[in-house]
Coordinates of C-alpha atoms in Angstrom, one line a residue:
X286 CA -12.6 -1.2 8.3
X287 CA -14.6 2.0 8.0
X288 CA -13.0 5.4 7.3
X289 CA -12.9 6.4 10.9
X290 CA -11.0 3.3 11.9
X291 CA -8.6 3.8 9.0
X292 CA -8.0 7.4 10.1
X293 CA -7.3 6.3 13.7
X294 CA -4.8 3.8 12.4
X295 CA -3.1 6.4 10.2
X296 CA -2.9 8.8 13.2
X297 CA -1.3 6.2 15.3
X298 CA 1.2 5.3 12.5
X299 CA 2.1 9.0 12.1
X300 CA 3.0 9.2 15.8
X301 CA 5.2 6.1 15.4
X302 CA 7.1 6.8 12.1
X303 CA 6.6 10.6 11.4
X304 CA 5.1 12.5 8.5
X305 CA 7.5 11.5 5.7
X306 CA 7.0 7.8 5.8
X307 CA 3.3 8.1 6.7
X308 CA 2.6 10.4 3.7
X309 CA 4.7 8.1 1.5
X310 CA 2.3 5.3 2.5
X311 CA -0.9 7.3 2.3
X312 CA -0.2 9.5 -0.7
X313 CA -1.3 9.3 -4.3
X314 CA -0.4 10.8 -7.6
X315 CA -1.2 14.4 -8.6
X316 CA -4.3 15.8 -6.8
X317 CA -5.0 12.2 -5.5
X318 CA -8.2 11.9 -7.5
X319 CA -7.4 8.3 -8.3
X320 CA -6.6 7.6 -4.7
X321 CA -10.0 8.9 -3.6
X322 CA -11.8 7.2 -6.5
X323 CA -10.5 3.8 -5.6
X324 CA -12.2 3.6 -2.2
X325 CA -15.1 5.9 -3.2
X326 CA -16.2 3.6 -6.0
X327 CA -16.0 0.6 -3.8
X328 CA -18.2 2.4 -1.3
X329 CA -20.9 2.9 -3.9
X330 CA -21.6 -0.8 -4.2
X331 CA -24.2 -2.6 -2.0
X332 CA -25.6 -6.1 -1.8
X333 CA -29.3 -6.9 -2.1
X334 CA -29.6 -9.9 0.3
X335 CA -32.2 -12.6 0.1
X336 CA -34.0 -13.7 3.3
X337 CA -35.0 -17.0 5.0
X338 CA -32.7 -19.2 3.0
X339 CA -30.8 -22.2 4.4
X340 CA -28.3 -21.3 7.2
X341 CA -24.8 -20.7 5.7
X342 CA -21.4 -21.6 7.1
X343 CA -19.0 -20.1 4.6
X344 CA -15.9 -21.9 3.6
X345 CA -13.4 -19.1 2.6
X346 CA -10.7 -21.5 1.3
X347 CA -9.6 -20.6 -2.2
X348 CA -7.2 -21.9 -4.8
X349 CA -5.0 -19.2 -6.1
X350 CA -2.0 -19.1 -8.4
X351 CA 0.7 -21.2 -6.8
X352 CA -1.3 -22.6 -3.9
X353 CA -4.3 -22.5 -1.6
X354 CA -5.3 -19.8 0.9
X355 CA -7.5 -20.0 4.0
X356 CA -9.3 -16.9 2.6
X357 CA -9.0 -14.9 -0.6
X358 CA -6.7 -12.2 0.8
X359 CA -3.1 -11.4 0.2
X360 CA -0.8 -8.6 1.3
X361 CA 0.0 -6.3 -1.6
X362 CA 3.6 -5.7 -2.7
X363 CA 4.8 -2.6 -0.9
X364 CA 8.5 -1.5 -0.9
X365 CA 10.7 -0.4 1.9
X366 CA 8.7 -1.7 4.8
X367 CA 11.6 -1.1 7.2
X368 CA 10.4 2.5 7.2
X369 CA 7.5 1.3 9.3
X370 CA 9.0 -1.4 11.4
X371 CA 12.5 -2.9 11.8
X372 CA 11.2 -6.3 10.8
X373 CA 9.7 -4.9 7.6
X374 CA 8.5 -7.5 5.1
X375 CA 9.4 -10.4 7.4
X376 CA 6.7 -9.2 9.8
X377 CA 3.9 -8.7 7.2
X378 CA 4.8 -12.1 5.7
X379 CA 4.7 -13.7 9.1
X380 CA 1.4 -12.1 9.8
X381 CA -0.1 -13.4 6.6
X382 CA 1.3 -16.8 7.0
X383 CA -0.1 -17.1 10.6
X384 CA -3.6 -16.8 9.2
X385 CA -3.1 -18.9 6.1
X386 CA -3.1 -15.8 3.8
X387 CA -0.8 -14.8 1.0
X388 CA 2.0 -12.3 0.8
X389 CA 3.6 -10.6 -2.2
X390 CA 7.2 -9.3 -1.8
X391 CA 8.2 -6.1 -3.6
X392 CA 11.2 -5.7 -5.9
X393 CA 12.2 -2.9 -3.6
X394 CA 11.7 -4.7 -0.3
X395 CA 13.8 -3.7 2.6
X396 CA 14.4 -7.4 3.4
X397 CA 16.1 -9.9 1.2
X398 CA 13.8 -12.5 -0.4
X399 CA 15.8 -15.3 1.1
X400 CA 15.5 -13.9 4.6
X401 CA 11.7 -13.4 4.2
X402 CA 11.4 -17.0 3.0
X403 CA 13.4 -18.3 5.8
X404 CA 11.7 -16.4 8.6
X405 CA 8.1 -16.0 7.5
X406 CA 6.9 -19.6 7.9
X407 CA 5.1 -21.7 5.4
X408 CA 2.7 -19.2 3.9
X409 CA 2.1 -18.7 0.2
X410 CA 4.5 -16.1 -1.2
X411 CA 4.5 -14.3 -4.5
X412 CA 7.5 -12.2 -5.7
X413 CA 6.7 -8.9 -7.4
X414 CA 9.3 -7.9 -10.1
X415 CA 9.7 -5.1 -12.5
X416 CA 11.3 -5.8 -15.9
X417 CA 14.5 -3.7 -15.5
X418 CA 16.7 -2.3 -18.1
X419 CA 19.5 -4.6 -17.0
X420 CA 18.5 -8.2 -18.0
X421 CA 21.0 -9.7 -15.6
X422 CA 19.4 -8.0 -12.6
X423 CA 15.9 -9.0 -13.7
X424 CA 17.1 -12.6 -14.1
X425 CA 18.7 -12.5 -10.6
X426 CA 15.3 -11.5 -9.1
X427 CA 13.6 -14.4 -11.0
X428 CA 16.3 -16.9 -9.9
X429 CA 16.0 -15.7 -6.3
X430 CA 12.3 -16.3 -6.3
X431 CA 12.7 -19.8 -7.8
X432 CA 15.4 -20.7 -5.3
X433 CA 13.5 -19.7 -2.2
X434 CA 10.1 -21.1 -2.6
X435 CA 8.1 -18.3 -4.1
X436 CA 5.2 -19.8 -6.0
X437 CA 4.5 -17.0 -8.6
X438 CA 6.0 -13.9 -10.1
X439 CA 4.0 -10.7 -10.2
X440 CA 5.2 -8.6 -13.1
X441 CA 4.1 -4.9 -12.6
X442 CA 3.7 -3.1 -15.8
X443 CA 2.2 0.3 -14.9
X444 CA 5.4 2.2 -14.2
X445 CA 6.8 3.5 -17.5
X446 CA 7.8 6.5 -15.4
X447 CA 7.1 7.3 -11.7
X448 CA 4.0 9.3 -11.0
X449 CA 4.1 12.7 -9.4
X450 CA 3.9 12.2 -5.7
X451 CA 3.2 15.7 -4.3
X452 CA 3.3 14.7 -0.6
X453 CA 6.8 13.4 -1.0
X454 CA 7.9 16.5 -2.8
X455 CA 6.4 18.7 -0.1
X456 CA 8.1 16.7 2.6
X457 CA 11.4 16.4 0.8
X458 CA 11.1 12.7 1.3
X459 CA 13.9 10.5 -0.2
X460 CA 12.8 7.0 0.5
X461 CA 15.9 5.2 -0.8
X462 CA 18.2 7.5 1.2
X463 CA 16.3 6.6 4.4
X464 CA 15.8 2.9 3.7
X465 CA 17.9 1.5 0.8
X466 CA 16.2 -1.6 -0.7
X467 CA 17.8 -5.0 -0.2
X468 CA 18.4 -5.3 -4.0
X469 CA 21.4 -2.9 -3.7
X470 CA 23.2 -5.6 -1.6
X471 CA 22.7 -8.4 -4.1
X472 CA 25.6 -9.8 -6.1
X473 CA 23.9 -8.9 -9.4
X474 CA 23.5 -5.3 -8.3
X475 CA 27.1 -5.1 -7.1
X476 CA 28.2 -6.4 -10.5
X477 CA 26.2 -3.7 -12.2
X478 CA 27.6 -1.1 -9.9
X479 CA 31.1 -2.0 -11.0
X480 CA 30.0 -1.2 -14.6
X481 CA 27.8 1.8 -14.0
X482 CA 29.4 4.8 -12.3
X483 CA 27.6 6.6 -9.5
X484 CA 25.8 6.1 -6.2
X485 CA 23.5 3.1 -5.5
X486 CA 20.6 5.5 -6.2
X487 CA 22.1 6.5 -9.6
X488 CA 22.6 2.9 -10.5
X489 CA 19.0 2.1 -9.6
X490 CA 17.9 5.1 -11.7
X491 CA 19.8 3.6 -14.7
X492 CA 17.7 0.5 -14.7
X493 CA 14.3 1.6 -13.3
X494 CA 11.9 2.6 -14.7
X495 CA 12.1 0.9 -18.1
X496 CA 9.9 3.0 -20.4
X497 CA 10.7 1.0 -23.4
X498 CA 9.3 -2.2 -21.9
X499 CA 6.8 -4.1 -24.2
X500 CA 4.6 -7.1 -24.2
X501 CA 7.5 -8.9 -25.9
X502 CA 9.5 -8.4 -22.8
X503 CA 6.7 -9.9 -20.7
X504 CA 6.7 -12.9 -23.0
X505 CA 10.5 -13.3 -22.5
X506 CA 10.0 -13.1 -18.8
X507 CA 7.4 -15.8 -18.9
X508 CA 9.7 -18.1 -21.0
X509 CA 12.6 -17.5 -18.6
X510 CA 11.0 -19.0 -15.5
X511 CA 9.3 -22.2 -14.4
X512 CA 7.0 -20.1 -12.1
X513 CA 3.6 -18.8 -13.2
X514 CA 3.6 -15.1 -14.0
X515 CA 0.8 -12.7 -13.1
X516 CA 0.7 -9.3 -14.8
X517 CA -0.1 -6.5 -12.4
X518 CA -1.3 -3.0 -13.4
X519 CA -3.9 -4.0 -15.9
X520 CA -7.0 -1.7 -16.2
X521 CA -8.1 -2.1 -19.9
X522 CA -9.7 -5.3 -21.0
X523 CA -7.5 -5.5 -24.1
X524 CA -4.3 -5.3 -22.0
X525 CA -5.6 -8.2 -20.1
X526 CA -5.9 -10.1 -23.3
X527 CA -2.4 -9.1 -24.4
X528 CA -1.0 -10.2 -21.0
X529 CA -2.5 -13.7 -21.5
X530 CA -1.3 -13.8 -25.1
X531 CA 2.2 -13.1 -23.7
X532 CA 1.9 -16.2 -21.5
X533 CA 0.7 -14.7 -18.3
X534 CA -1.2 -17.1 -16.0
X535 CA -3.5 -14.4 -14.8
X536 CA -3.8 -10.6 -14.2
X537 CA -4.0 -8.3 -11.2
X538 CA -6.4 -5.3 -11.9
X539 CA -4.6 -2.4 -10.3
X540 CA -3.8 1.3 -10.6
X541 CA -0.8 1.1 -8.2
X542 CA -2.9 2.2 -5.3
X543 CA -3.6 5.5 -7.0
X544 CA 0.1 6.3 -7.0
X545 CA 0.8 6.6 -10.8
X546 CA -1.8 8.3 -12.9
X547 CA -3.5 11.1 -11.0
X548 CA -6.8 10.7 -12.9
X549 CA -7.4 7.1 -13.6
X550 CA -10.3 4.7 -13.6
X551 CA -10.5 2.9 -10.2
X552 CA -9.6 -0.8 -10.0
X553 CA -13.1 -1.8 -9.1
X554 CA -14.5 0.0 -12.1
X555 CA -12.1 -1.9 -14.4
X556 CA -12.6 -5.3 -12.8
X557 CA -15.8 -6.4 -14.5
X558 CA -14.6 -5.6 -18.0
X559 CA -11.3 -7.4 -17.4
X560 CA -13.1 -10.4 -16.0
X561 CA -15.4 -10.6 -18.9
X562 CA -12.6 -10.4 -21.4
X563 CA -10.8 -13.5 -20.2
X564 CA -11.8 -17.1 -20.0
X565 CA -13.2 -18.2 -16.6
X566 CA -10.2 -20.5 -15.9
X567 CA -7.8 -17.5 -16.0
X568 CA -7.7 -15.9 -12.5
X569 CA -8.2 -12.2 -12.1
X570 CA -7.1 -10.5 -8.9
X571 CA -7.6 -6.9 -7.8
X572 CA -6.0 -4.3 -5.5
X573 CA -6.1 -0.6 -4.8
X574 CA -8.6 0.9 -2.3
X575 CA -9.7 -2.2 -0.5
X576 CA -10.0 -1.3 3.2
X577 CA -11.9 -4.3 4.7
X578 CA -13.9 -7.4 4.3
X579 CA -17.0 -5.7 2.8
X580 CA -14.8 -4.2 0.0
X581 CA -13.3 -7.6 -0.5
X582 CA -16.7 -9.2 -0.8
X583 CA -17.7 -6.6 -3.5
X584 CA -14.5 -7.4 -5.5
X585 CA -15.2 -11.1 -5.3
X586 CA -18.8 -10.6 -6.4
X587 CA -17.5 -8.7 -9.4
X588 CA -15.2 -11.6 -10.4
X589 CA -12.0 -11.4 -8.5
X590 CA -10.4 -14.7 -7.4
X591 CA -8.8 -12.9 -4.4
X592 CA -7.9 -9.4 -3.3
X593 CA -4.6 -7.8 -2.3
X594 CA -4.6 -5.4 0.6
X595 CA -1.9 -2.8 1.2
X596 CA -2.2 0.4 3.2
X597 CA -4.3 -1.0 6.2
X598 CA -1.6 -3.7 6.8
X599 CA 1.3 -1.3 6.5
X600 CA -0.3 1.3 8.8
X601 CA -1.1 -1.4 11.4
X602 CA 2.5 -2.6 11.2
X603 CA 3.7 0.9 11.9
X604 CA 1.3 1.6 14.7
X605 CA 1.2 -1.8 16.4
X606 CA 4.0 -4.0 14.9
X607 CA 3.5 -7.6 14.0
X608 CA 0.4 -8.1 16.2
X609 CA -1.2 -5.1 14.5
X610 CA -0.7 -6.6 11.1
X611 CA -2.2 -9.8 12.3
X612 CA -5.2 -8.0 13.8
X613 CA -6.0 -6.1 10.7
X614 CA -5.8 -9.1 8.4
X615 CA -7.9 -11.1 10.8
X616 CA -10.5 -8.4 10.9
X617 CA -10.7 -8.3 7.1
X618 CA -11.2 -12.0 7.0
X619 CA -13.8 -12.0 9.7
X620 CA -15.7 -9.1 8.0
X621 CA -15.6 -11.0 4.8
X622 CA -17.0 -14.2 6.4
X623 CA -19.8 -12.2 8.1
X624 CA -20.7 -10.6 4.8
X625 CA -20.9 -13.9 3.1
X626 CA -23.1 -15.3 5.8
X627 CA -25.5 -12.3 5.5
X628 CA -25.6 -12.5 1.8
X629 CA -25.9 -16.3 1.8
X630 CA -22.7 -17.2 -0.1
X631 CA -21.1 -20.5 1.0
X632 CA -17.9 -19.9 -0.9
X633 CA -16.0 -16.9 -2.3
X634 CA -17.0 -18.0 -5.8
X635 CA -20.7 -18.0 -4.9
X636 CA -20.5 -14.3 -4.2
X637 CA -20.7 -13.9 -7.9
X638 CA -24.3 -15.0 -7.8
X639 CA -25.2 -12.4 -5.2
X640 CA -27.3 -9.3 -6.2
X641 CA -25.2 -6.2 -6.3
X642 CA -26.1 -2.6 -7.1
X643 CA -24.1 0.6 -7.5
X644 CA -25.4 4.0 -7.1

């Protein structure tokens, strides 16, 4: 998906859902330098293809944490998707499952994890969680994932506090007031609400973010579940090492889509260093800024096991519903397959052998 196609999708989504939700999706932190850097640095990479080799029919199948995908693509965890379509996360999960791709459900999803599992088919599902200040509520999220067939937990660690989102401030946009997350209806949250005075928003504010969270908390999370845990939000190689030392099965290189630190290294810049820091059998994934299959190919060439894609899917859901989400995901996979054919890579892993330049 080139920048023109992305803008057309954003324009259509704006007409469908309005400025507030659209800017909440598109916006970044501060002056949005990180947001621009994510895609800009991906655009600087180019393959140097070899010619007249044997014909290539790529096999995109890949083993990821918790299962196998038809292609190395998952939908990123994005909260409050009912802002963009009544079916919310059920529709993006169904779209991914229909293509054999993966889906990661946010802690602050609009739809209950059990409902997504029941309605989204047999696709591979990860559950993103934050380590909250209330251990009972965190444990309830873990238990829910275990009970409903999620195959991995994704522990996001890059929100010690929420970044400054200037578009939301300008719009006076209160996401939780417009679309309360499903977590507020859970028994664990109702129990907490009986102990903590205030509105549901005030109760949420009492447990998230958790600025005192440490690697010891990650280790306790790992020991509390039978599911593999991926740590998301890693940019520094040493943090990747600490995540694995805490028991993580892998890491997701991410800067939260440019929504936290206004001036951060891009995910694609961080990926090679993180990949080099860890043993080859430890999977490294990446998100933030990926717009299409060519970007995905670059990430795979730099060592990612798979990529997570966010905004293009959510914009398509807003503009065109379930069919739009399917269309965009299919186009990403098709573009990745074509890139692999042109580069001469038979599998996603073989992209690491391709010549790649940055300038």
